[in-house]
PDB file as gemmi writes it, atoms N, CA and C in Angstrom:
CRYST1    1.000    1.000    1.000  90.00  90.00  90.00 P 1                      
ATOM      1  N   MET A   1     149.614 -27.619 -16.560  1.00  0.00           N  
ATOM      2  CA  MET A   1     148.807 -26.709 -15.730  1.00  0.00           C  
ATOM      3  C   MET A   1     148.631 -25.367 -16.364  1.00  0.00           C  
ATOM      4  N   GLN A   2     149.726 -24.825 -16.990  1.00  0.00           N  
ATOM      5  CA  GLN A   2     149.575 -23.539 -17.736  1.00  0.00           C  
ATOM      6  C   GLN A   2     148.605 -23.592 -18.841  1.00  0.00           C  
ATOM      7  N   LYS A   3     148.563 -24.663 -19.544  1.00  0.00           N  
ATOM      8  CA  LYS A   3     147.782 -24.787 -20.771  1.00  0.00           C  
ATOM      9  C   LYS A   3     146.229 -24.895 -20.351  1.00  0.00           C  
ATOM     10  N   GLU A   4     146.190 -25.615 -19.153  1.00  0.00           N  
ATOM     11  CA  GLU A   4     144.713 -25.647 -18.643  1.00  0.00           C  
ATOM     12  C   GLU A   4     144.182 -24.307 -18.220  1.00  0.00           C  
ATOM     13  N   VAL A   5     145.061 -23.479 -17.527  1.00  0.00           N  
ATOM     14  CA  VAL A   5     144.583 -22.176 -17.179  1.00  0.00           C  
ATOM     15  C   VAL A   5     144.375 -21.324 -18.435  1.00  0.00           C  
ATOM     16  N   GLN A   6     145.170 -21.485 -19.450  1.00  0.00           N  
ATOM     17  CA  GLN A   6     144.946 -20.696 -20.666  1.00  0.00           C  
ATOM     18  C   GLN A   6     143.738 -21.116 -21.348  1.00  0.00           C  
ATOM     19  N   ARG A   7     143.284 -22.376 -21.288  1.00  0.00           N  
ATOM     20  CA  ARG A   7     142.078 -22.953 -21.891  1.00  0.00           C  
ATOM     21  C   ARG A   7     140.861 -22.303 -21.061  1.00  0.00           C  
ATOM     22  N   TYR A   8     141.014 -22.241 -19.719  1.00  0.00           N  
ATOM     23  CA  TYR A   8     139.901 -21.655 -19.028  1.00  0.00           C  
ATOM     24  C   TYR A   8     139.766 -20.242 -19.179  1.00  0.00           C  
ATOM     25  N   LYS A   9     140.838 -19.471 -19.401  1.00  0.00           N  
ATOM     26  CA  LYS A   9     140.732 -18.103 -19.743  1.00  0.00           C  
ATOM     27  C   LYS A   9     140.064 -17.909 -21.191  1.00  0.00           C  
ATOM     28  N   GLU A  10     140.393 -18.642 -22.161  1.00  0.00           N  
ATOM     29  CA  GLU A  10     139.838 -18.551 -23.385  1.00  0.00           C  
ATOM     30  C   GLU A  10     138.411 -18.978 -23.387  1.00  0.00           C  
ATOM     31  N   LYS A  11     138.004 -19.922 -22.558  1.00  0.00           N  
ATOM     32  CA  LYS A  11     136.644 -20.241 -22.349  1.00  0.00           C  
ATOM     33  C   LYS A  11     135.850 -19.103 -21.764  1.00  0.00           C  
ATOM     34  N   CYS A  12     136.472 -18.495 -20.723  1.00  0.00           N  
ATOM     35  CA  CYS A  12     135.860 -17.369 -20.050  1.00  0.00           C  
ATOM     36  C   CYS A  12     135.662 -16.257 -20.961  1.00  0.00           C  
ATOM     37  N   ASP A  13     136.760 -16.025 -21.801  1.00  0.00           N  
ATOM     38  CA  ASP A  13     136.620 -14.887 -22.736  1.00  0.00           C  
ATOM     39  C   ASP A  13     135.425 -15.191 -23.760  1.00  0.00           C  
ATOM     40  N   ALA A  14     135.426 -16.406 -24.320  1.00  0.00           N  
ATOM     41  CA  ALA A  14     134.344 -16.780 -25.224  1.00  0.00           C  
ATOM     42  C   ALA A  14     132.876 -16.641 -24.577  1.00  0.00           C  
ATOM     43  N   LEU A  15     132.811 -16.998 -23.306  1.00  0.00           N  
ATOM     44  CA  LEU A  15     131.537 -16.915 -22.753  1.00  0.00           C  
ATOM     45  C   LEU A  15     131.188 -15.497 -22.295  1.00  0.00           C  
ATOM     46  N   THR A  16     132.106 -14.579 -22.013  1.00  0.00           N  
ATOM     47  CA  THR A  16     131.888 -13.217 -21.837  1.00  0.00           C  
ATOM     48  C   THR A  16     131.446 -12.551 -23.181  1.00  0.00           C  
ATOM     49  N   LEU A  17     132.057 -12.918 -24.237  1.00  0.00           N  
ATOM     50  CA  LEU A  17     131.730 -12.320 -25.543  1.00  0.00           C  
ATOM     51  C   LEU A  17     130.267 -12.786 -25.905  1.00  0.00           C  
ATOM     52  N   GLU A  18     129.931 -14.050 -25.646  1.00  0.00           N  
ATOM     53  CA  GLU A  18     128.612 -14.576 -25.921  1.00  0.00           C  
ATOM     54  C   GLU A  18     127.612 -13.837 -25.163  1.00  0.00           C  
ATOM     55  N   LEU A  19     127.919 -13.612 -23.867  1.00  0.00           N  
ATOM     56  CA  LEU A  19     126.914 -12.995 -22.942  1.00  0.00           C  
ATOM     57  C   LEU A  19     126.740 -11.504 -23.531  1.00  0.00           C  
ATOM     58  N   ALA A  20     127.740 -10.869 -23.830  1.00  0.00           N  
ATOM     59  CA  ALA A  20     127.563  -9.473 -24.350  1.00  0.00           C  
ATOM     60  C   ALA A  20     126.817  -9.502 -25.561  1.00  0.00           C  
ATOM     61  N   GLU A  21     126.941 -10.477 -26.445  1.00  0.00           N  
ATOM     62  CA  GLU A  21     126.125 -10.447 -27.709  1.00  0.00           C  
ATOM     63  C   GLU A  21     124.661 -10.724 -27.373  1.00  0.00           C  
ATOM     64  N   GLN A  22     124.481 -11.626 -26.467  1.00  0.00           N  
ATOM     65  CA  GLN A  22     123.038 -11.921 -26.153  1.00  0.00           C  
ATOM     66  C   GLN A  22     122.359 -10.743 -25.453  1.00  0.00           C  
ATOM     67  N   GLU A  23     123.126  -9.999 -24.535  1.00  0.00           N  
ATOM     68  CA  GLU A  23     122.584  -8.846 -23.926  1.00  0.00           C  
ATOM     69  C   GLU A  23     122.291  -7.783 -24.994  1.00  0.00           C  
ATOM     70  N   SER A  24     123.146  -7.604 -25.957  1.00  0.00           N  
ATOM     71  CA  SER A  24     122.910  -6.573 -27.005  1.00  0.00           C  
ATOM     72  C   SER A  24     121.670  -7.046 -27.875  1.00  0.00           C  
ATOM     73  N   ALA A  25     121.490  -8.241 -28.113  1.00  0.00           N  
ATOM     74  CA  ALA A  25     120.389  -8.750 -28.885  1.00  0.00           C  
ATOM     75  C   ALA A  25     119.141  -8.554 -28.114  1.00  0.00           C  
ATOM     76  N   ARG A  26     119.123  -8.846 -26.788  1.00  0.00           N  
ATOM     77  CA  ARG A  26     118.039  -8.472 -25.973  1.00  0.00           C  
ATOM     78  C   ARG A  26     117.499  -7.086 -25.962  1.00  0.00           C  
ATOM     79  N   ARG A  27     118.581  -6.173 -25.766  1.00  0.00           N  
ATOM     80  CA  ARG A  27     118.296  -4.734 -25.690  1.00  0.00           C  
ATOM     81  C   ARG A  27     117.706  -4.336 -27.078  1.00  0.00           C  
ATOM     82  N   THR A  28     118.175  -4.853 -28.092  1.00  0.00           N  
ATOM     83  CA  THR A  28     117.608  -4.434 -29.454  1.00  0.00           C  
ATOM     84  C   THR A  28     116.169  -4.998 -29.530  1.00  0.00           C  
ATOM     85  N   ALA A  29     115.957  -6.241 -29.094  1.00  0.00           N  
ATOM     86  CA  ALA A  29     114.568  -6.699 -29.211  1.00  0.00           C  
ATOM     87  C   ALA A  29     113.621  -5.997 -28.273  1.00  0.00           C  
ATOM     88  N   ILE A  30     114.174  -5.554 -27.087  1.00  0.00           N  
ATOM     89  CA  ILE A  30     113.311  -4.787 -26.205  1.00  0.00           C  
ATOM     90  C   ILE A  30     113.025  -3.398 -26.701  1.00  0.00           C  
ATOM     91  N   SER A  31     113.967  -2.800 -27.461  1.00  0.00           N  
ATOM     92  CA  SER A  31     113.751  -1.497 -27.973  1.00  0.00           C  
ATOM     93  C   SER A  31     112.734  -1.553 -29.115  1.00  0.00           C  
ATOM     94  N   GLU A  32     112.845  -2.544 -29.931  1.00  0.00           N  
ATOM     95  CA  GLU A  32     111.849  -2.803 -31.069  1.00  0.00           C  
ATOM     96  C   GLU A  32     110.450  -3.016 -30.454  1.00  0.00           C  
ATOM     97  N   ILE A  33     110.319  -3.775 -29.374  1.00  0.00           N  
ATOM     98  CA  ILE A  33     109.079  -4.072 -28.835  1.00  0.00           C  
ATOM     99  C   ILE A  33     108.423  -2.826 -28.241  1.00  0.00           C  
ATOM    100  N   GLU A  34     109.268  -2.039 -27.520  1.00  0.00           N  
ATOM    101  CA  GLU A  34     108.782  -0.737 -26.969  1.00  0.00           C  
ATOM    102  C   GLU A  34     108.383   0.225 -28.072  1.00  0.00           C  
ATOM    103  N   SER A  35     109.078   0.192 -29.073  1.00  0.00           N  
ATOM    104  CA  SER A  35     108.725   1.083 -30.290  1.00  0.00           C  
ATOM    105  C   SER A  35     107.354   0.738 -30.830  1.00  0.00           C  
ATOM    106  N   ARG A  36     107.163  -0.563 -31.004  1.00  0.00           N  
ATOM    107  CA  ARG A  36     105.752  -1.045 -31.474  1.00  0.00           C  
ATOM    108  C   ARG A  36     104.700  -0.761 -30.541  1.00  0.00           C  
ATOM    109  N   ALA A  37     104.945  -0.851 -29.182  1.00  0.00           N  
ATOM    110  CA  ALA A  37     103.986  -0.632 -28.189  1.00  0.00           C  
ATOM    111  C   ALA A  37     103.624   0.890 -28.190  1.00  0.00           C  
ATOM    112  N   HIS A  38     104.678   1.678 -28.353  1.00  0.00           N  
ATOM    113  CA  HIS A  38     104.359   3.103 -28.370  1.00  0.00           C  
ATOM    114  C   HIS A  38     103.569   3.616 -29.591  1.00  0.00           C  
ATOM    115  N   ALA A  39     103.880   2.981 -30.774  1.00  0.00           N  
ATOM    116  CA  ALA A  39     103.095   3.258 -32.021  1.00  0.00           C  
ATOM    117  C   ALA A  39     101.688   2.710 -31.798  1.00  0.00           C  
ATOM    118  N   ALA A  40     101.474   1.594 -31.169  1.00  0.00           N  
ATOM    119  CA  ALA A  40     100.127   1.111 -30.958  1.00  0.00           C  
ATOM    120  C   ALA A  40      99.374   2.012 -30.064  1.00  0.00           C  
ATOM    121  N   TRP A  41     100.071   2.503 -28.974  1.00  0.00           N  
ATOM    122  CA  TRP A  41      99.522   3.348 -27.954  1.00  0.00           C  
ATOM    123  C   TRP A  41      99.002   4.683 -28.704  1.00  0.00           C  
ATOM    124  N   LEU A  42      99.857   5.178 -29.570  1.00  0.00           N  
ATOM    125  CA  LEU A  42      99.420   6.436 -30.321  1.00  0.00           C  
ATOM    126  C   LEU A  42      98.282   6.168 -31.173  1.00  0.00           C  
ATOM    127  N   GLU A  43      98.230   5.080 -31.844  1.00  0.00           N  
ATOM    128  CA  GLU A  43      97.116   4.725 -32.801  1.00  0.00           C  
ATOM    129  C   GLU A  43      95.859   4.544 -31.864  1.00  0.00           C  
ATOM    130  N   ALA A  44      95.962   3.904 -30.785  1.00  0.00           N  
ATOM    131  CA  ALA A  44      94.782   3.757 -29.804  1.00  0.00           C  
ATOM    132  C   ALA A  44      94.389   5.088 -29.360  1.00  0.00           C  
ATOM    133  N   ARG A  45      95.230   6.080 -29.031  1.00  0.00           N  
ATOM    134  CA  ARG A  45      94.737   7.340 -28.631  1.00  0.00           C  
ATOM    135  C   ARG A  45      94.046   8.156 -29.781  1.00  0.00           C  
ATOM    136  N   GLN A  46      94.533   8.013 -30.906  1.00  0.00           N  
ATOM    137  CA  GLN A  46      93.942   8.673 -32.042  1.00  0.00           C  
ATOM    138  C   GLN A  46      92.571   8.083 -32.379  1.00  0.00           C  
ATOM    139  N   ALA A  47      92.512   6.739 -32.276  1.00  0.00           N  
ATOM    140  CA  ALA A  47      91.168   6.118 -32.482  1.00  0.00           C  
ATOM    141  C   ALA A  47      90.187   6.492 -31.457  1.00  0.00           C  
ATOM    142  N   LYS A  48      90.625   6.679 -30.274  1.00  0.00           N  
ATOM    143  CA  LYS A  48      89.726   7.122 -29.087  1.00  0.00           C  
ATOM    144  C   LYS A  48      89.253   8.552 -29.316  1.00  0.00           C  
ATOM    145  N   ARG A  49      90.182   9.348 -29.726  1.00  0.00           N  
ATOM    146  CA  ARG A  49      89.852  10.772 -30.133  1.00  0.00           C  
ATOM    147  C   ARG A  49      88.819  10.808 -31.187  1.00  0.00           C  
ATOM    148  N   GLU A  50      88.968   9.977 -32.249  1.00  0.00           N  
ATOM    149  CA  GLU A  50      88.030   9.929 -33.379  1.00  0.00           C  
ATOM    150  C   GLU A  50      86.685   9.355 -32.981  1.00  0.00           C  
ATOM    151  N   ALA A  51      86.639   8.287 -32.077  1.00  0.00           N  
ATOM    152  CA  ALA A  51      85.375   7.832 -31.560  1.00  0.00           C  
ATOM    153  C   ALA A  51      84.671   8.877 -30.782  1.00  0.00           C  
ATOM    154  N   ASP A  52      85.381   9.544 -29.883  1.00  0.00           N  
ATOM    155  CA  ASP A  52      84.746  10.601 -29.008  1.00  0.00           C  
ATOM    156  C   ASP A  52      84.185  11.764 -29.900  1.00  0.00           C  
ATOM    157  N   ALA A  53      84.915  12.075 -30.942  1.00  0.00           N  
ATOM    158  CA  ALA A  53      84.456  13.133 -31.931  1.00  0.00           C  
ATOM    159  C   ALA A  53      83.177  12.654 -32.631  1.00  0.00           C  
ATOM    160  N   ALA A  54      83.180  11.387 -33.118  1.00  0.00           N  
ATOM    161  CA  ALA A  54      82.084  10.853 -33.772  1.00  0.00           C  
ATOM    162  C   ALA A  54      80.825  10.874 -32.758  1.00  0.00           C  
ATOM    163  N   LYS A  55      81.059  10.352 -31.527  1.00  0.00           N  
ATOM    164  CA  LYS A  55      80.041  10.420 -30.553  1.00  0.00           C  
ATOM    165  C   LYS A  55      79.443  11.775 -30.304  1.00  0.00           C  
ATOM    166  N   ASP A  56      80.326  12.827 -30.201  1.00  0.00           N  
ATOM    167  CA  ASP A  56      79.871  14.158 -29.981  1.00  0.00           C  
ATOM    168  C   ASP A  56      79.115  14.660 -31.150  1.00  0.00           C  
ATOM    169  N   GLU A  57      79.503  14.313 -32.344  1.00  0.00           N  
ATOM    170  CA  GLU A  57      78.810  14.697 -33.615  1.00  0.00           C  
ATOM    171  C   GLU A  57      77.377  14.040 -33.698  1.00  0.00           C  
ATOM    172  N   ALA A  58      77.394  12.751 -33.281  1.00  0.00           N  
ATOM    173  CA  ALA A  58      76.151  12.102 -33.292  1.00  0.00           C  
ATOM    174  C   ALA A  58      75.173  12.672 -32.304  1.00  0.00           C  
ATOM    175  N   ALA A  59      75.663  13.118 -31.113  1.00  0.00           N  
ATOM    176  CA  ALA A  59      74.776  13.724 -30.086  1.00  0.00           C  
ATOM    177  C   ALA A  59      74.246  15.077 -30.574  1.00  0.00           C  
ATOM    178  N   THR A  60      75.024  15.881 -31.269  1.00  0.00           N  
ATOM    179  CA  THR A  60      74.762  17.156 -31.786  1.00  0.00           C  
ATOM    180  C   THR A  60      73.718  16.964 -32.948  1.00  0.00           C  
ATOM    181  N   LEU A  61      73.915  16.004 -33.752  1.00  0.00           N  
ATOM    182  CA  LEU A  61      72.812  15.724 -34.822  1.00  0.00           C  
ATOM    183  C   LEU A  61      71.571  15.292 -34.177  1.00  0.00           C  
ATOM    184  N   ARG A  62      71.607  14.419 -33.113  1.00  0.00           N  
ATOM    185  CA  ARG A  62      70.417  14.101 -32.531  1.00  0.00           C  
ATOM    186  C   ARG A  62      69.598  15.222 -31.919  1.00  0.00           C  
ATOM    187  N   ARG A  63      70.394  16.091 -31.259  1.00  0.00           N  
ATOM    188  CA  ARG A  63      69.721  17.290 -30.753  1.00  0.00           C  
ATOM    189  C   ARG A  63      69.078  18.204 -31.808  1.00  0.00           C  
ATOM    190  N   LYS A  64      69.844  18.370 -32.944  1.00  0.00           N  
ATOM    191  CA  LYS A  64      69.355  19.156 -34.044  1.00  0.00           C  
ATOM    192  C   LYS A  64      68.011  18.481 -34.653  1.00  0.00           C  
ATOM    193  N   LEU A  65      68.004  17.229 -34.779  1.00  0.00           N  
ATOM    194  CA  LEU A  65      66.796  16.524 -35.255  1.00  0.00           C  
ATOM    195  C   LEU A  65      65.773  16.611 -34.219  1.00  0.00           C  
ATOM    196  N   ALA A  66      65.908  16.505 -33.108  1.00  0.00           N  
ATOM    197  CA  ALA A  66      64.988  16.614 -32.052  1.00  0.00           C  
ATOM    198  C   ALA A  66      64.313  18.087 -32.177  1.00  0.00           C  
ATOM    199  N   ALA A  67      65.209  19.029 -32.314  1.00  0.00           N  
ATOM    200  CA  ALA A  67      64.703  20.476 -32.324  1.00  0.00           C  
ATOM    201  C   ALA A  67      63.999  20.557 -33.598  1.00  0.00           C  
ATOM    202  N   MET A  68      64.291  19.972 -34.679  1.00  0.00           N  
ATOM    203  CA  MET A  68      63.593  20.132 -36.029  1.00  0.00           C  
ATOM    204  C   MET A  68      62.224  19.456 -35.821  1.00  0.00           C  
ATOM    205  N   HIS A  69      62.127  18.314 -35.166  1.00  0.00           N  
ATOM    206  CA  HIS A  69      60.803  17.687 -34.975  1.00  0.00           C  
ATOM    207  C   HIS A  69      59.891  18.475 -33.997  1.00  0.00           C  
ATOM    208  N   GLN A  70      60.577  19.078 -33.013  1.00  0.00           N  
ATOM    209  CA  GLN A  70      59.836  19.956 -32.154  1.00  0.00           C  
ATOM    210  C   GLN A  70      59.282  21.136 -32.869  1.00  0.00           C  
ATOM    211  N   ALA A  71      60.053  21.707 -33.657  1.00  0.00           N  
ATOM    212  CA  ALA A  71      59.658  22.926 -34.470  1.00  0.00           C  
ATOM    213  C   ALA A  71      58.623  22.552 -35.365  1.00  0.00           C  
ATOM    214  N   ASP A  72      58.781  21.372 -36.183  1.00  0.00           N  
ATOM    215  CA  ASP A  72      57.674  20.931 -37.088  1.00  0.00           C  
ATOM    216  C   ASP A  72      56.314  20.639 -36.323  1.00  0.00           C  
ATOM    217  N   GLY A  73      56.517  20.097 -35.089  1.00  0.00           N  
ATOM    218  CA  GLY A  73      55.285  19.743 -34.272  1.00  0.00           C  
ATOM    219  C   GLY A  73      54.593  21.053 -33.894  1.00  0.00           C  
ATOM    220  N   ALA A  74      55.272  22.042 -33.431  1.00  0.00           N  
ATOM    221  CA  ALA A  74      54.652  23.246 -32.972  1.00  0.00           C  
ATOM    222  C   ALA A  74      53.951  24.035 -34.081  1.00  0.00           C  
ATOM    223  N   SER A  75      54.535  23.884 -35.220  1.00  0.00           N  
ATOM    224  CA  SER A  75      53.886  24.780 -36.369  1.00  0.00           C  
ATOM    225  C   SER A  75      52.850  23.893 -37.122  1.00  0.00           C  
ATOM    226  N   SER A  76      52.605  22.595 -36.709  1.00  0.00           N  
ATOM    227  CA  SER A  76      51.771  21.783 -37.432  1.00  0.00           C  
ATOM    228  C   SER A  76      50.313  22.150 -37.095  1.00  0.00           C  
ATOM    229  N   PRO A  77      49.379  22.143 -38.129  1.00  0.00           N  
ATOM    230  CA  PRO A  77      48.024  22.666 -37.893  1.00  0.00           C  
ATOM    231  C   PRO A  77      47.221  21.581 -37.061  1.00  0.00           C  
ATOM    232  N   ASN A  78      47.732  20.288 -36.960  1.00  0.00           N  
ATOM    233  CA  ASN A  78      47.010  19.271 -36.249  1.00  0.00           C  
ATOM    234  C   ASN A  78      47.121  19.460 -34.660  1.00  0.00           C  
ATOM    235  N   ARG A  79      48.044  20.384 -34.230  1.00  0.00           N  
ATOM    236  CA  ARG A  79      48.204  20.531 -32.814  1.00  0.00           C  
ATOM    237  C   ARG A  79      47.415  21.582 -32.244  1.00  0.00           C  
TER     238      ARG A  79                                                      
END                                                                             
């Protein structure tokens, strides 16, 4: 009976150790995934900022072009 109890204790210790190793591996995996997600989020924010800046620049250039065409049309002798 004593040997059986000892065997169960050893089995319990082995399973406890295995569980701790699995939890550690999962925490590491979660940390890596969160790190990659954060990096992707930062890249997405930067891309959004760049897209917004390009959109603003395009709008500014369109306004300048329209103003130039208006100025050319006003000084044109055909008008």
